[in-house]
Coordinates of C-alpha atoms in Angstrom, one line a residue:
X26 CA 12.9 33.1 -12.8
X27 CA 11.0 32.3 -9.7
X28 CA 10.0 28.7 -8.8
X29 CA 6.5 27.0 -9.8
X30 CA 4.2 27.5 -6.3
X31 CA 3.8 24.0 -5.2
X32 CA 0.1 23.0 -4.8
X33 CA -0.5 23.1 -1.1
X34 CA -1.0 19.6 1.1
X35 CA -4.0 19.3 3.5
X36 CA -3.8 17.3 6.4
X37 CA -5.0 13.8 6.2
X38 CA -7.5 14.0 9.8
X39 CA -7.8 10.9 12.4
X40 CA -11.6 10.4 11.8
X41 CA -11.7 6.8 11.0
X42 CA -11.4 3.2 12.4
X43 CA -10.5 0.6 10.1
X44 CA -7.5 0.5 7.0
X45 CA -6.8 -1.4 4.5
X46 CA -3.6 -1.3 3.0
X47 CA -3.9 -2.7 -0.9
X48 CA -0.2 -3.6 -2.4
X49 CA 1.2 -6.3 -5.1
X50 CA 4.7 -6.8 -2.9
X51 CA 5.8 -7.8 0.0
X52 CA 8.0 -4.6 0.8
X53 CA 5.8 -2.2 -0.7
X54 CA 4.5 -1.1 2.3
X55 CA 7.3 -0.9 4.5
X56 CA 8.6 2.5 1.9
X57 CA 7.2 5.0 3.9
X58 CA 3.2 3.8 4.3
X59 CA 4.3 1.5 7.6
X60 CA 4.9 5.0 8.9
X61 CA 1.3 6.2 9.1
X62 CA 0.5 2.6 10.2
X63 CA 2.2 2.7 13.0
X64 CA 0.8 6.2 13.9
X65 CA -2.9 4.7 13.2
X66 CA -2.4 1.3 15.0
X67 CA -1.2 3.0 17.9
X68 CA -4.1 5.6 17.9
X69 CA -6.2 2.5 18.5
X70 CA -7.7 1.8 14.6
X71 CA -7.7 -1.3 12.8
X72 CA -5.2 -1.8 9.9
X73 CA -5.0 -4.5 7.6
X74 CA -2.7 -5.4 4.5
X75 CA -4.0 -7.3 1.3
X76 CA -0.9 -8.4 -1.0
X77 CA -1.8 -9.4 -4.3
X78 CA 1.5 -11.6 -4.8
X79 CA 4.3 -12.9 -2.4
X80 CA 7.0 -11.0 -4.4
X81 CA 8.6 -14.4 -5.4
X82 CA 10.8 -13.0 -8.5
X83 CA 12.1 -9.9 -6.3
X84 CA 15.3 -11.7 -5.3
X85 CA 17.7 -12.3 -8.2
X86 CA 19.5 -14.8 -6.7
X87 CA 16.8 -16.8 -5.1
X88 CA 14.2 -19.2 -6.9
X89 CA 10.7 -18.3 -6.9
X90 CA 9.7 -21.1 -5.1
X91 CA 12.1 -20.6 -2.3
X92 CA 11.8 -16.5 -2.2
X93 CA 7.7 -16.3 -2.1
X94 CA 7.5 -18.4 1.3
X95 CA 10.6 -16.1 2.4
X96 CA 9.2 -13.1 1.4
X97 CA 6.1 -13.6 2.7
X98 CA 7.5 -14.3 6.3
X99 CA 9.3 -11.1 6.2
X100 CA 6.0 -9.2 5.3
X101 CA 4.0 -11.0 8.1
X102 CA 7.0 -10.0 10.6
X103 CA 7.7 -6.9 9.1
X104 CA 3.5 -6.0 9.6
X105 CA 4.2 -7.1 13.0
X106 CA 6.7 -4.4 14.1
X107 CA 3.7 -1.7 13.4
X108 CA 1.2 -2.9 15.3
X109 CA -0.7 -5.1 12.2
X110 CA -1.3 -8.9 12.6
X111 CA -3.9 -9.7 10.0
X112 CA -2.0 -9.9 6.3
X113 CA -3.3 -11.3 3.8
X114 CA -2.0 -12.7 -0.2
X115 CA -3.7 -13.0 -3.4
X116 CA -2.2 -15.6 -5.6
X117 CA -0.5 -13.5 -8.5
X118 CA 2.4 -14.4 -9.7
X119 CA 5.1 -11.6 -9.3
X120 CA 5.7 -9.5 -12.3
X121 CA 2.2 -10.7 -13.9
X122 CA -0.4 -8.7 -12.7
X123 CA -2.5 -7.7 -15.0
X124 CA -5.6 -5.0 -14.6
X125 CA -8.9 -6.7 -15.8
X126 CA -12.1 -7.8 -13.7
X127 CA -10.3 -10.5 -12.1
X128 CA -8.1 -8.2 -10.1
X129 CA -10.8 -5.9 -9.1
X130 CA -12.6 -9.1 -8.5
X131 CA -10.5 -10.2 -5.7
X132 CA -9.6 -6.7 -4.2
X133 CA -13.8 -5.7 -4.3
X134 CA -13.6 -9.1 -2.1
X135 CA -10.9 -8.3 0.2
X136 CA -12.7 -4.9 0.9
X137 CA -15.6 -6.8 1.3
X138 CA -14.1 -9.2 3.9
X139 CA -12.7 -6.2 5.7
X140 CA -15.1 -2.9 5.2
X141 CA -12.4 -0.3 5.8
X142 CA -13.5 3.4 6.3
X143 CA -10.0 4.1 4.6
X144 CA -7.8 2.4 1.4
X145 CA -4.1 2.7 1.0
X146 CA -2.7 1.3 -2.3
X147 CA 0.2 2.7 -4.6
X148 CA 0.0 5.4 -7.7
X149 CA -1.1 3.8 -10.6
X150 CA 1.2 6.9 -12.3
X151 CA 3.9 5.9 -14.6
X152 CA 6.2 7.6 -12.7
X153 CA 7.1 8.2 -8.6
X154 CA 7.2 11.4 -7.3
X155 CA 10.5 11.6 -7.7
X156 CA 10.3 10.7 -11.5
X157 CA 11.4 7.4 -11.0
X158 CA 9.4 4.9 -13.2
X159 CA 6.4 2.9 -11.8
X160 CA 6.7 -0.6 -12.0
X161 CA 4.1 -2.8 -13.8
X162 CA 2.2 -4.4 -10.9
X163 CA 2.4 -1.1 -9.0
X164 CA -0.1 0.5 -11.4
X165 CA -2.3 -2.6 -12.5
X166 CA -2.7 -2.9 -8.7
X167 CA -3.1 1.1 -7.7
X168 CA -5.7 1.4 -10.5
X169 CA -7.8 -1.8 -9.9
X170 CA -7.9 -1.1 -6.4
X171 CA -9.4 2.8 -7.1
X172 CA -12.0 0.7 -9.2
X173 CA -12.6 -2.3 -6.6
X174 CA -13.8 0.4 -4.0
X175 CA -16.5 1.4 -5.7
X176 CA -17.5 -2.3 -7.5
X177 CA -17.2 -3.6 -3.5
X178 CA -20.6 -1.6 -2.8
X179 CA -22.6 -2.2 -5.7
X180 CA -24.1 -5.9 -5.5
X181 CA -24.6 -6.6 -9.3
X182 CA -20.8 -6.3 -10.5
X183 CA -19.6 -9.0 -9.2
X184 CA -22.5 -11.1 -7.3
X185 CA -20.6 -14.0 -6.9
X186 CA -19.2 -12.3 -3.7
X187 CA -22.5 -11.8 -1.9
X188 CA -23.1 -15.9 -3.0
X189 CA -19.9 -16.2 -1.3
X190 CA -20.7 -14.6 2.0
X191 CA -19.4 -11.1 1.0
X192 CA -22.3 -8.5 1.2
X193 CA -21.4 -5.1 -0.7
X194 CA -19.7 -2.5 1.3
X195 CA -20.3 1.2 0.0
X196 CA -18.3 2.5 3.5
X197 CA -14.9 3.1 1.8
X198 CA -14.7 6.9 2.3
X199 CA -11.0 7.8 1.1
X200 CA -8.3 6.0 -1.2
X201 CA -4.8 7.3 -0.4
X202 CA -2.1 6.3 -3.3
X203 CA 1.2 6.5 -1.8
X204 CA 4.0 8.0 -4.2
X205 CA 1.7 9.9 -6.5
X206 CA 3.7 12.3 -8.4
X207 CA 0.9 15.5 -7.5
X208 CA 0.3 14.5 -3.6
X209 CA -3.2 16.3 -2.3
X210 CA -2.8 15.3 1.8
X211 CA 0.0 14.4 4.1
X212 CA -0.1 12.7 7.6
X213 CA 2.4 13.5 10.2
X214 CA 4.6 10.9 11.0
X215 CA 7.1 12.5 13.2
X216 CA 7.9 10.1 16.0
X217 CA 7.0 7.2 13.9
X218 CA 10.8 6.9 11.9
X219 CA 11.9 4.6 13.8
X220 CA 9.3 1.9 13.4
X221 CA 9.1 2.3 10.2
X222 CA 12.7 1.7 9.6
X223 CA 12.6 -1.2 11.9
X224 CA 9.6 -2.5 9.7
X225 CA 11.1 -2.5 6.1
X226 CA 14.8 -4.0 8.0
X227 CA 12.2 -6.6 8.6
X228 CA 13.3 -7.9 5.2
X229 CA 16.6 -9.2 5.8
X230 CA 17.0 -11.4 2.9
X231 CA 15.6 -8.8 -0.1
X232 CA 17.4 -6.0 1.8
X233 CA 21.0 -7.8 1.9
X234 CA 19.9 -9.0 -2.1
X235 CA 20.0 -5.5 -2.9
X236 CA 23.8 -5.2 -2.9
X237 CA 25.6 -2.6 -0.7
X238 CA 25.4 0.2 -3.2
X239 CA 21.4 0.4 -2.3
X240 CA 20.7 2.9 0.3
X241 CA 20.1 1.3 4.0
X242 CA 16.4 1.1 5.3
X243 CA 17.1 4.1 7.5
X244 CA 18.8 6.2 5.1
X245 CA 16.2 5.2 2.5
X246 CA 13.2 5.6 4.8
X247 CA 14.6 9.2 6.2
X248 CA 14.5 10.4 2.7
X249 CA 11.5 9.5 1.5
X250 CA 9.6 10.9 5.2
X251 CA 12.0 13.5 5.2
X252 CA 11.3 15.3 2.2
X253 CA 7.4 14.8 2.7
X254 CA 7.9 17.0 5.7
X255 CA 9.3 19.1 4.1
X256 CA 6.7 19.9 1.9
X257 CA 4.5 19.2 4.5
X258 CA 6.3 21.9 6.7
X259 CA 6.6 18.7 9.6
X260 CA 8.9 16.5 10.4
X261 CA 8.5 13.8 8.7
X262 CA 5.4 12.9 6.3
X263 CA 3.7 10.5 4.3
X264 CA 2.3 12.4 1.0
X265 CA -0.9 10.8 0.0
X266 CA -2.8 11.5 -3.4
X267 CA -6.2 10.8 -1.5
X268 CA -9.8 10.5 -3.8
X269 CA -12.8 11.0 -1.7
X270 CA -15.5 9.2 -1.9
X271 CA -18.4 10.7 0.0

């Protein structure tokens, strides 16, 4: 029995300038995605992260209204460690998200506000890579965000933004979904471990909320970057499901 060929991963290239990194959590990021961030921030280009909620019911033994402000400190610093000052929340309420015109509303907006060449967001899968299952927000927010690229350049979905001061945007050339189970690109992130890491230890209080049976940052982070270089035949790798878009 020989083993199924496994489809083979292009290299994500360096011709852009701006990102914009589309999530529901604070934390979302910082598995894997900060890795590439730092490797783009330092190349000189212009990344940016949109949050659709402040991850308020992620720690069990913290209330909501405590956690959110907490949480959303721990992004901004944790943003900060890879080279990204500009981060930005929707006002979802954790565990709620829903896909409708609403949410592509507000993501269309963001890409307005920000005309990235590039958009990072999560699988709307059901499942990880791995085969682990894909939380609810994940997927409202992966799949609205596919949809809110192409509604942010077309001026008669929603032209309440261009009343706002938003004109359309057609420049969004690539969507990436981080931990798609069938992964199309990769980008090399070797020499970018140890920001990364440092970025998702960032969260001190949801990281020490996650009990000492969870894996450590590094551990965690080494695994997932490790086994994309692997398949990547580098290092270490972020695999990327990427959509072009022209």
């Amino acid at each position: 029995m020989t083993d199924r060929p496994q489809p083979r991963l292009t290299e994500l290239g360096d011709d852009f300038a701006t990102v914009l990194c589309v999530v529901a959590h604070p934390d979302d990021i910082e598995y894997g995605t900060a890795a590439a961030v730092d490797r783009w921030t330092k190349a000189g280009k212009t990344v940016t992260y949109f949050l659709l909620t402040r991850g308020e019911a992620g720690i069990d033994t913290m209330q909501p209204v405590k956690a959110g402000p907490l949480r959303e400190q721990e992004e901004r610093d944790g943003a900060a460690v890879v080279g990204v000052t500009d981060v930005d929340f929707g006002d979802y309420r954790d565990g709620h998200v829903e896909y409708g015109l609403d949410l592509r509303r507000d993501i269309a907006r963001e890409i307005r506000r920000r005309r990235p060449d590039v958009v990072i967001t999560g699988t709307y899968a059901d499942r990880f890579i791995g085969g682990m299952p894909n939380q609810a927000d994940h997927r409202a927010v992966g799949l609205a965000t596919l949809d809110a690229c192409a509604d942010a350049g077309n001026r008669w979905i929603f032209p309440e933004l261009a009343s706002e001061g938003f004109e359309p945007w057609a420049g969004v050339r690539l969507v990436g979904f981080g931990g798609s189970p069938q992964p199309t690109h990769y980008v090399d992130v070797t020499g970018h471990l140890d920001a990364a890491v440092a970025s998702l230890e960032a969260h001190h209080e949801y990281n020490a909320a996650l009990g000492p049976d969870f894996p450590a940052p590094r551990d965690l982070i080494q695994m997932i970057l490790g086994t994309g270089g692997e398949a990547a035949g580098v290092e270490h790798a972020l695999l990327l499901d990427v959509v072009s878009r022209g």
